Amino acid sequence: MKSLKTLTFLVMMMALFVILAACSETETGGESAGTETESSSSTTEEVSEETTEVKDVKLVLNWFAKAQHGGVYAAQENGLFEENGLNLTIEPGGPQVSSINMVASGNAEFGLAHADQIVVARNQGIELVAVATAMQGSPQAFMFHKGHGIEDFEDLNGRKVYIQPGITYWEYLKTQYDLSGVEELAYTGQHVNFIPDEEAVTQAFLTSEPYFMELEGVEVETKLIAEAGYDPYNVVLYVTKDYLEENEETVRAFTKAFVEGWNLYEDSYEEINKIIQQDNPDIEIESLKFEAESQADFVYGMDAAENGVGYMTEERWATLIQQLNDLKLLDEVFDANEIFTNDYLPE
């Protein structure tokens, strides 16, 4: 009898052990499943964070694609806009295309223009904000035959000067110097009349016309307009005030790619110029090379040497505003901080 009781007890203990083991496996399995679920959820969140929404944006250039847009093309070619969550479309400018009108009308988010154009636009009721500049100074100049140069701007008197009627810097020069003895002739973009006349002077861009004269076998020299004190920023990146207020992170991302693109272009311009030429087949590679090399100091020198590409100062903008007001191109002087900011430049 005792043996039977012992046997019954052992059977009951074994059954209890089996039940406990099964419960233990269930709990362990539940913990494993929970861990796997949490891990899966964590992975999904990481993928979600890594997959950022790409935003379509358009940039309108201030002219046909040239080396002065090298930073934009370097950024696009190296995927910098994509890295910053942007899908960029580049639209060329030209004589019939106003980047300011396109941006103001909402047909593009970003535009490039010269600083004086941005200031005048504000006077016309178009509120724009400059967020970076490609060039620290203006490469606009007078070009003359080598050995027939001028020391001072008043030395233009007694000469034929080919100049675009109404161009802002010429109006400025006439307020600073007595140029009553100049024979003004309309600038057409052609140099057929300038070339044979060794005493003639023509407006030019330091970054392009001297190269074209070299191809013609004509030796020339130049004098920068900036030496007279009129020196607006050139190829300035801007947006409308409203767009900036509503899309600060997009502006920050675009400006970052823009500046980093210019930093890349400094050492890779020959490769990037081939990309630029695809958008502007009418320009020669050698011309792009000349432009890239002659504009280098305007992009990477001056204030940019210490503060980085894209940097602008309140003093420069305030001076320009006052100059344009003095020329009666503005209804009133306004605070320079209303039209530019360095806040979106990368550190």
CSV table of C-alpha atoms in Angstrom, one decimal:
chain,number,residue,atom,x,y,z
A,1,MET,CA,0.0,0.0,0.0
A,2,LYS,CA,2.8,2.3,0.9
A,3,SER,CA,4.4,1.6,-2.5
A,4,LEU,CA,1.2,2.5,-4.3
A,5,LYS,CA,1.0,5.9,-2.5
A,6,THR,CA,4.6,6.6,-3.3
A,7,LEU,CA,4.1,5.8,-6.9
A,8,THR,CA,1.0,8.0,-7.1
A,9,PHE,CA,3.0,10.9,-5.5
A,10,LEU,CA,5.8,10.5,-8.0
A,11,VAL,CA,3.3,10.6,-10.9
A,12,MET,CA,1.7,13.8,-9.6
A,13,MET,CA,5.1,15.5,-9.2
A,14,MET,CA,6.1,14.6,-12.7
A,15,ALA,CA,2.9,16.0,-14.1
A,16,LEU,CA,3.4,19.2,-12.1
A,17,PHE,CA,6.9,19.5,-13.4
A,18,VAL,CA,5.7,19.1,-17.0
A,19,ILE,CA,3.1,21.9,-16.5
A,20,LEU,CA,5.6,24.2,-15.0
A,21,ALA,CA,8.1,23.6,-17.8
A,22,ALA,CA,5.4,24.4,-20.4
A,23,CYS,CA,4.5,27.6,-18.6
A,24,SER,CA,8.1,28.6,-18.5
A,25,GLU,CA,8.6,28.0,-22.2
A,26,THR,CA,5.4,30.1,-22.9
A,27,GLU,CA,6.7,33.0,-20.9
A,28,THR,CA,10.1,32.8,-22.5
A,29,GLY,CA,8.6,32.6,-25.9
A,30,GLY,CA,6.4,35.6,-25.1
A,31,GLU,CA,9.4,37.6,-24.0
A,32,SER,CA,11.2,36.7,-27.3
A,33,ALA,CA,8.2,37.6,-29.4
A,34,GLY,CA,8.0,40.9,-27.5
A,35,THR,CA,11.7,41.6,-28.1
A,36,GLU,CA,11.3,40.8,-31.8
A,37,THR,CA,8.3,43.1,-32.0
A,38,GLU,CA,10.1,45.9,-30.3
A,39,SER,CA,13.2,45.4,-32.5
A,40,SER,CA,11.0,45.4,-35.6
A,41,SER,CA,9.3,48.6,-34.5
A,42,SER,CA,12.6,50.2,-33.8
A,43,THR,CA,13.9,49.3,-37.2
A,44,THR,CA,10.8,50.6,-38.9
A,45,GLU,CA,11.2,53.9,-37.1
A,46,GLU,CA,14.9,54.1,-38.1
A,47,VAL,CA,14.0,53.5,-41.8
A,48,SER,CA,11.2,56.1,-41.5
A,49,GLU,CA,13.7,58.7,-40.1
A,50,GLU,CA,16.2,57.9,-42.9
A,51,THR,CA,13.6,58.2,-45.6
A,52,THR,CA,13.1,62.0,-45.8
A,53,GLU,CA,10.5,63.5,-48.1
A,54,VAL,CA,12.1,65.0,-51.3
A,55,LYS,CA,10.8,68.5,-52.2
A,56,ASP,CA,10.7,69.8,-55.7
A,57,VAL,CA,12.2,73.2,-56.2
A,58,LYS,CA,13.2,75.4,-59.2
A,59,LEU,CA,16.1,77.8,-59.5
A,60,VAL,CA,16.1,80.5,-62.3
A,61,LEU,CA,19.5,81.6,-63.3
A,62,ASN,CA,20.3,85.3,-64.1
A,63,TRP,CA,21.6,84.3,-67.6
A,64,PHE,CA,22.4,81.3,-69.7
A,65,ALA,CA,24.4,78.7,-67.9
A,66,LYS,CA,28.0,79.9,-67.4
A,67,ALA,CA,30.9,79.5,-65.0
A,68,GLN,CA,29.2,82.1,-62.8
A,69,HIS,CA,26.7,79.3,-62.0
A,70,GLY,CA,29.5,76.8,-61.3
A,71,GLY,CA,28.5,76.2,-57.7
A,72,VAL,CA,25.0,75.3,-58.6
A,73,TYR,CA,26.1,72.7,-61.2
A,74,ALA,CA,28.8,71.3,-58.8
A,75,ALA,CA,26.2,70.8,-56.1
A,76,GLN,CA,23.7,69.1,-58.5
A,77,GLU,CA,26.4,66.9,-60.0
A,78,ASN,CA,27.6,65.8,-56.6
A,79,GLY,CA,24.1,65.1,-55.3
A,80,LEU,CA,24.2,67.8,-52.6
A,81,PHE,CA,20.6,69.0,-53.3
A,82,GLU,CA,19.4,65.4,-53.0
A,83,GLU,CA,21.3,64.9,-49.8
A,84,ASN,CA,19.4,67.9,-48.4
A,85,GLY,CA,16.0,66.6,-49.5
A,86,LEU,CA,15.7,68.7,-52.6
A,87,ASN,CA,14.9,67.8,-56.2
A,88,LEU,CA,16.3,70.7,-58.2
A,89,THR,CA,15.2,72.0,-61.6
A,90,ILE,CA,17.6,74.6,-63.1
A,91,GLU,CA,16.0,77.0,-65.6
A,92,PRO,CA,18.3,79.3,-67.6
A,93,GLY,CA,17.9,83.0,-67.8
A,94,GLY,CA,18.4,85.2,-70.8
A,95,PRO,CA,17.4,88.5,-72.3
A,96,GLN,CA,13.7,87.5,-72.3
A,97,VAL,CA,13.7,85.8,-68.9
A,98,SER,CA,13.5,87.7,-65.6
A,99,SER,CA,14.3,85.5,-62.6
A,100,ILE,CA,12.8,88.1,-60.4
A,101,ASN,CA,9.4,88.1,-62.2
A,102,MET,CA,9.4,84.3,-62.1
A,103,VAL,CA,10.1,84.0,-58.4
A,104,ALA,CA,7.7,86.8,-57.5
A,105,SER,CA,4.9,85.1,-59.4
A,106,GLY,CA,5.5,81.8,-57.7
A,107,ASN,CA,6.8,80.0,-60.9
A,108,ALA,CA,10.1,79.3,-59.1
A,109,GLU,CA,11.2,79.2,-55.5
A,110,PHE,CA,14.7,80.4,-55.9
A,111,GLY,CA,16.4,82.9,-58.2
A,112,LEU,CA,19.8,84.5,-59.0
A,113,ALA,CA,20.2,88.2,-59.7
A,114,HIS,CA,22.6,91.1,-59.0
A,115,ALA,CA,22.2,93.0,-55.7
A,116,ASP,CA,21.1,96.2,-57.3
A,117,GLN,CA,18.3,94.4,-59.2
A,118,ILE,CA,17.0,93.0,-55.9
A,119,VAL,CA,17.0,96.4,-54.3
A,120,VAL,CA,15.2,98.0,-57.2
A,121,ALA,CA,12.6,95.2,-57.2
A,122,ARG,CA,11.8,96.0,-53.6
A,123,ASN,CA,11.1,99.6,-54.6
A,124,GLN,CA,8.6,98.1,-57.1
A,125,GLY,CA,6.8,96.3,-54.3
A,126,ILE,CA,8.5,92.9,-54.8
A,127,GLU,CA,9.9,91.9,-51.4
A,128,LEU,CA,12.9,89.7,-51.9
A,129,VAL,CA,15.5,88.4,-49.4
A,130,ALA,CA,19.1,87.6,-50.4
A,131,VAL,CA,20.4,84.5,-48.6
A,132,ALA,CA,23.8,84.1,-50.2
A,133,THR,CA,26.0,85.6,-52.9
A,134,ALA,CA,28.2,83.8,-55.4
A,135,MET,CA,30.5,86.8,-56.0
A,136,GLN,CA,31.8,89.2,-53.4
A,137,GLY,CA,32.2,92.0,-55.9
A,138,SER,CA,31.2,93.0,-59.4
A,139,PRO,CA,33.4,92.0,-62.4
A,140,GLN,CA,31.9,94.8,-64.4
A,141,ALA,CA,34.6,96.9,-66.0
A,142,PHE,CA,35.7,99.2,-68.8
A,143,MET,CA,37.8,97.6,-71.5
A,144,PHE,CA,40.3,99.5,-73.6
A,145,HIS,CA,43.2,98.7,-76.0
A,146,LYS,CA,46.5,97.8,-74.2
A,147,GLY,CA,48.7,100.9,-73.8
A,148,HIS,CA,45.7,103.2,-74.2
A,149,GLY,CA,44.2,102.8,-70.7
A,150,ILE,CA,42.9,105.3,-68.2
A,151,GLU,CA,44.2,106.2,-64.8
A,152,ASP,CA,41.1,107.9,-63.6
A,153,PHE,CA,37.5,107.7,-64.8
A,154,GLU,CA,37.6,111.4,-66.0
A,155,ASP,CA,40.2,110.2,-68.5
A,156,LEU,CA,37.2,108.8,-70.5
A,157,ASN,CA,36.5,112.4,-71.7
A,158,GLY,CA,37.4,112.9,-75.3
A,159,ARG,CA,36.8,109.2,-76.1
A,160,LYS,CA,34.1,107.1,-77.6
A,161,VAL,CA,32.5,104.9,-74.8
A,162,TYR,CA,30.3,102.0,-75.8
A,163,ILE,CA,27.8,101.8,-72.9
A,164,GLN,CA,24.3,100.3,-72.4
A,165,PRO,CA,21.9,103.2,-72.2
A,166,GLY,CA,20.6,103.7,-68.6
A,167,ILE,CA,22.9,101.1,-67.0
A,168,THR,CA,23.0,101.8,-63.3
A,169,TYR,CA,26.8,102.1,-62.8
A,170,TRP,CA,27.1,104.6,-65.7
A,171,GLU,CA,24.5,106.8,-64.1
A,172,TYR,CA,26.4,106.5,-60.8
A,173,LEU,CA,29.7,107.5,-62.5
A,174,LYS,CA,28.2,110.6,-64.0
A,175,THR,CA,27.3,111.8,-60.5
A,176,GLN,CA,30.8,111.2,-59.2
A,177,TYR,CA,32.9,112.5,-62.2
A,178,ASP,CA,32.6,115.1,-64.9
A,179,LEU,CA,32.1,113.0,-68.0
A,180,SER,CA,30.6,115.7,-70.1
A,181,GLY,CA,33.3,115.2,-72.7
A,182,VAL,CA,32.5,111.5,-73.4
A,183,GLU,CA,31.0,110.5,-76.7
A,184,GLU,CA,28.4,108.0,-75.6
A,185,LEU,CA,27.6,105.2,-78.1
A,186,ALA,CA,25.1,102.4,-77.5
A,187,TYR,CA,26.7,99.1,-76.4
A,188,THR,CA,25.3,96.2,-78.5
A,189,GLY,CA,27.4,93.3,-77.3
A,190,GLN,CA,29.4,93.3,-80.4
A,191,HIS,CA,32.9,94.8,-80.7
A,192,VAL,CA,33.3,95.4,-84.4
A,193,ASN,CA,33.5,99.2,-83.9
A,194,PHE,CA,35.7,98.9,-80.8
A,195,ILE,CA,38.4,96.7,-82.2
A,196,PRO,CA,39.7,99.1,-85.0
A,197,ASP,CA,39.5,102.2,-82.8
A,198,GLU,CA,42.5,102.2,-80.4
A,199,GLU,CA,41.1,105.1,-78.3
A,200,ALA,CA,37.7,103.6,-77.9
A,201,VAL,CA,36.4,102.2,-74.6
A,202,THR,CA,33.7,99.7,-74.0
A,203,GLN,CA,31.8,98.2,-71.1
A,204,ALA,CA,32.8,94.6,-70.4
A,205,PHE,CA,32.8,91.8,-67.8
A,206,LEU,CA,36.3,91.1,-66.6
A,207,THR,CA,35.4,87.4,-66.7
A,208,SER,CA,34.5,87.2,-70.4
A,209,GLU,CA,35.2,90.0,-72.9
A,210,PRO,CA,39.0,90.0,-72.5
A,211,TYR,CA,39.0,86.3,-73.6
A,212,PHE,CA,37.0,87.1,-76.7
A,213,MET,CA,39.4,89.8,-77.6
A,214,GLU,CA,42.3,87.4,-77.1
A,215,LEU,CA,40.7,85.1,-79.7
A,216,GLU,CA,40.6,88.1,-82.1
A,217,GLY,CA,44.3,88.8,-81.5
A,218,VAL,CA,43.5,92.1,-79.7
A,219,GLU,CA,45.4,93.0,-76.5
A,220,VAL,CA,43.3,94.7,-74.0
A,221,GLU,CA,43.3,96.0,-70.4
A,222,THR,CA,40.5,96.7,-68.0
A,223,LYS,CA,39.5,99.0,-65.1
A,224,LEU,CA,36.9,97.7,-62.6
A,225,ILE,CA,33.8,99.9,-62.0
A,226,ALA,CA,34.2,99.0,-58.3
A,227,GLU,CA,37.2,101.3,-58.1
A,228,ALA,CA,34.7,104.2,-58.3
A,229,GLY,CA,32.9,102.9,-55.2
A,230,TYR,CA,29.9,101.2,-57.0
A,231,ASP,CA,30.3,97.5,-56.2
A,232,PRO,CA,27.1,95.5,-55.8
A,233,TYR,CA,27.2,91.8,-55.0
A,234,ASN,CA,26.8,89.7,-58.1
A,235,VAL,CA,24.9,86.4,-58.7
A,236,VAL,CA,23.0,86.6,-55.5
A,237,LEU,CA,20.7,83.8,-54.3
A,238,TYR,CA,17.3,85.0,-53.2
A,239,VAL,CA,13.7,84.1,-52.3
A,240,THR,CA,10.6,86.1,-51.6
A,241,LYS,CA,10.0,87.2,-48.1
A,242,ASP,CA,6.8,85.2,-47.9
A,243,TYR,CA,8.5,82.0,-49.1
A,244,LEU,CA,11.3,82.4,-46.6
A,245,GLU,CA,8.9,82.8,-43.7
A,246,GLU,CA,6.9,79.7,-44.7
A,247,ASN,CA,9.8,77.5,-45.8
A,248,GLU,CA,12.8,78.2,-43.6
A,249,GLU,CA,14.2,74.7,-43.5
A,250,THR,CA,13.9,74.4,-47.3
A,251,VAL,CA,15.8,77.7,-47.7
A,252,ARG,CA,18.4,76.5,-45.2
A,253,ALA,CA,18.9,73.2,-47.0
A,254,PHE,CA,19.1,74.9,-50.4
A,255,THR,CA,21.6,77.5,-49.2
A,256,LYS,CA,23.8,74.9,-47.6
A,257,ALA,CA,24.0,72.9,-50.9
A,258,PHE,CA,24.6,76.1,-52.9
A,259,VAL,CA,27.6,77.1,-50.7
A,260,GLU,CA,29.0,73.6,-50.5
A,261,GLY,CA,28.7,73.4,-54.3
A,262,TRP,CA,30.8,76.5,-54.8
A,263,ASN,CA,33.4,75.0,-52.4
A,264,LEU,CA,33.6,71.9,-54.6
A,265,TYR,CA,33.7,74.0,-57.8
A,266,GLU,CA,37.0,75.6,-56.8
A,267,ASP,CA,39.0,72.5,-57.4
A,268,SER,CA,36.8,70.7,-59.9
A,269,TYR,CA,35.7,73.5,-62.3
A,270,GLU,CA,37.1,71.8,-65.4
A,271,GLU,CA,35.0,68.7,-64.9
A,272,ILE,CA,31.9,70.7,-63.9
A,273,ASN,CA,32.3,73.0,-66.9
A,274,LYS,CA,31.6,70.1,-69.1
A,275,ILE,CA,28.2,69.7,-67.3
A,276,ILE,CA,27.5,73.4,-67.7
A,277,GLN,CA,28.3,73.2,-71.4
A,278,GLN,CA,25.6,70.5,-71.8
A,279,ASP,CA,23.0,73.2,-70.7
A,280,ASN,CA,24.6,75.9,-72.9
A,281,PRO,CA,26.2,74.3,-76.0
A,282,ASP,CA,26.9,77.7,-77.5
A,283,ILE,CA,29.7,78.4,-75.0
A,284,GLU,CA,33.2,76.9,-75.5
A,285,ILE,CA,35.0,75.0,-72.8
A,286,GLU,CA,38.0,77.4,-73.0
A,287,SER,CA,35.7,80.3,-72.4
A,288,LEU,CA,34.3,78.6,-69.3
A,289,LYS,CA,37.8,77.9,-68.1
A,290,PHE,CA,38.8,81.6,-68.5
A,291,GLU,CA,35.6,82.7,-66.7
A,292,ALA,CA,36.1,80.2,-63.8
A,293,GLU,CA,39.7,81.3,-63.3
A,294,SER,CA,39.2,85.0,-63.6
A,295,GLN,CA,36.2,85.0,-61.3
A,296,ALA,CA,37.9,83.0,-58.6
A,297,ASP,CA,38.9,86.0,-56.4
A,298,PHE,CA,35.4,87.4,-56.6
A,299,VAL,CA,34.0,84.1,-55.3
A,300,TYR,CA,36.6,82.9,-52.9
A,301,GLY,CA,38.5,86.1,-52.0
A,302,MET,CA,37.6,89.3,-50.3
A,303,ASP,CA,35.2,88.7,-47.4
A,304,ALA,CA,34.7,85.1,-48.4
A,305,ALA,CA,38.3,84.4,-47.6
A,306,GLU,CA,37.7,84.9,-43.9
A,307,ASN,CA,33.9,84.3,-43.6
A,308,GLY,CA,33.2,81.7,-46.3
A,309,VAL,CA,31.5,81.6,-49.6
A,310,GLY,CA,28.2,83.4,-49.7
A,311,TYR,CA,28.8,85.8,-46.9
A,312,MET,CA,27.4,89.4,-47.1
A,313,THR,CA,27.7,92.5,-44.9
A,314,GLU,CA,25.1,95.0,-43.8
A,315,GLU,CA,27.5,97.9,-44.7
A,316,ARG,CA,27.7,96.8,-48.3
A,317,TRP,CA,23.9,96.5,-48.7
A,318,ALA,CA,23.3,99.8,-46.9
A,319,THR,CA,25.8,101.6,-49.2
A,320,LEU,CA,24.1,100.2,-52.3
A,321,ILE,CA,20.7,101.2,-51.0
A,322,GLN,CA,21.9,104.8,-50.4
A,323,GLN,CA,23.6,104.9,-53.8
A,324,LEU,CA,20.5,103.8,-55.6
A,325,ASN,CA,18.4,106.3,-53.6
A,326,ASP,CA,20.8,109.1,-54.6
A,327,LEU,CA,20.2,108.1,-58.2
A,328,LYS,CA,16.5,108.6,-57.7
A,329,LEU,CA,15.9,104.9,-58.3
A,330,LEU,CA,14.3,104.4,-54.9
A,331,ASP,CA,11.4,106.2,-53.3
A,332,GLU,CA,13.1,105.9,-49.9
A,333,VAL,CA,16.0,104.5,-48.0
A,334,PHE,CA,15.2,101.3,-46.0
A,335,ASP,CA,17.1,99.1,-43.5
A,336,ALA,CA,19.5,96.8,-45.2
A,337,ASN,CA,18.5,94.0,-42.8
A,338,GLU,CA,15.1,93.9,-44.5
A,339,ILE,CA,16.7,92.6,-47.8
A,340,PHE,CA,19.5,90.3,-46.8
A,341,THR,CA,20.5,87.7,-44.2
A,342,ASN,CA,23.4,85.4,-43.4
A,343,ASP,CA,21.3,83.3,-41.1
A,344,TYR,CA,21.0,80.4,-43.6
A,345,LEU,CA,24.6,80.1,-44.5
A,346,PRO,CA,26.2,76.8,-43.3
A,347,GLU,CA,28.6,77.2,-40.3
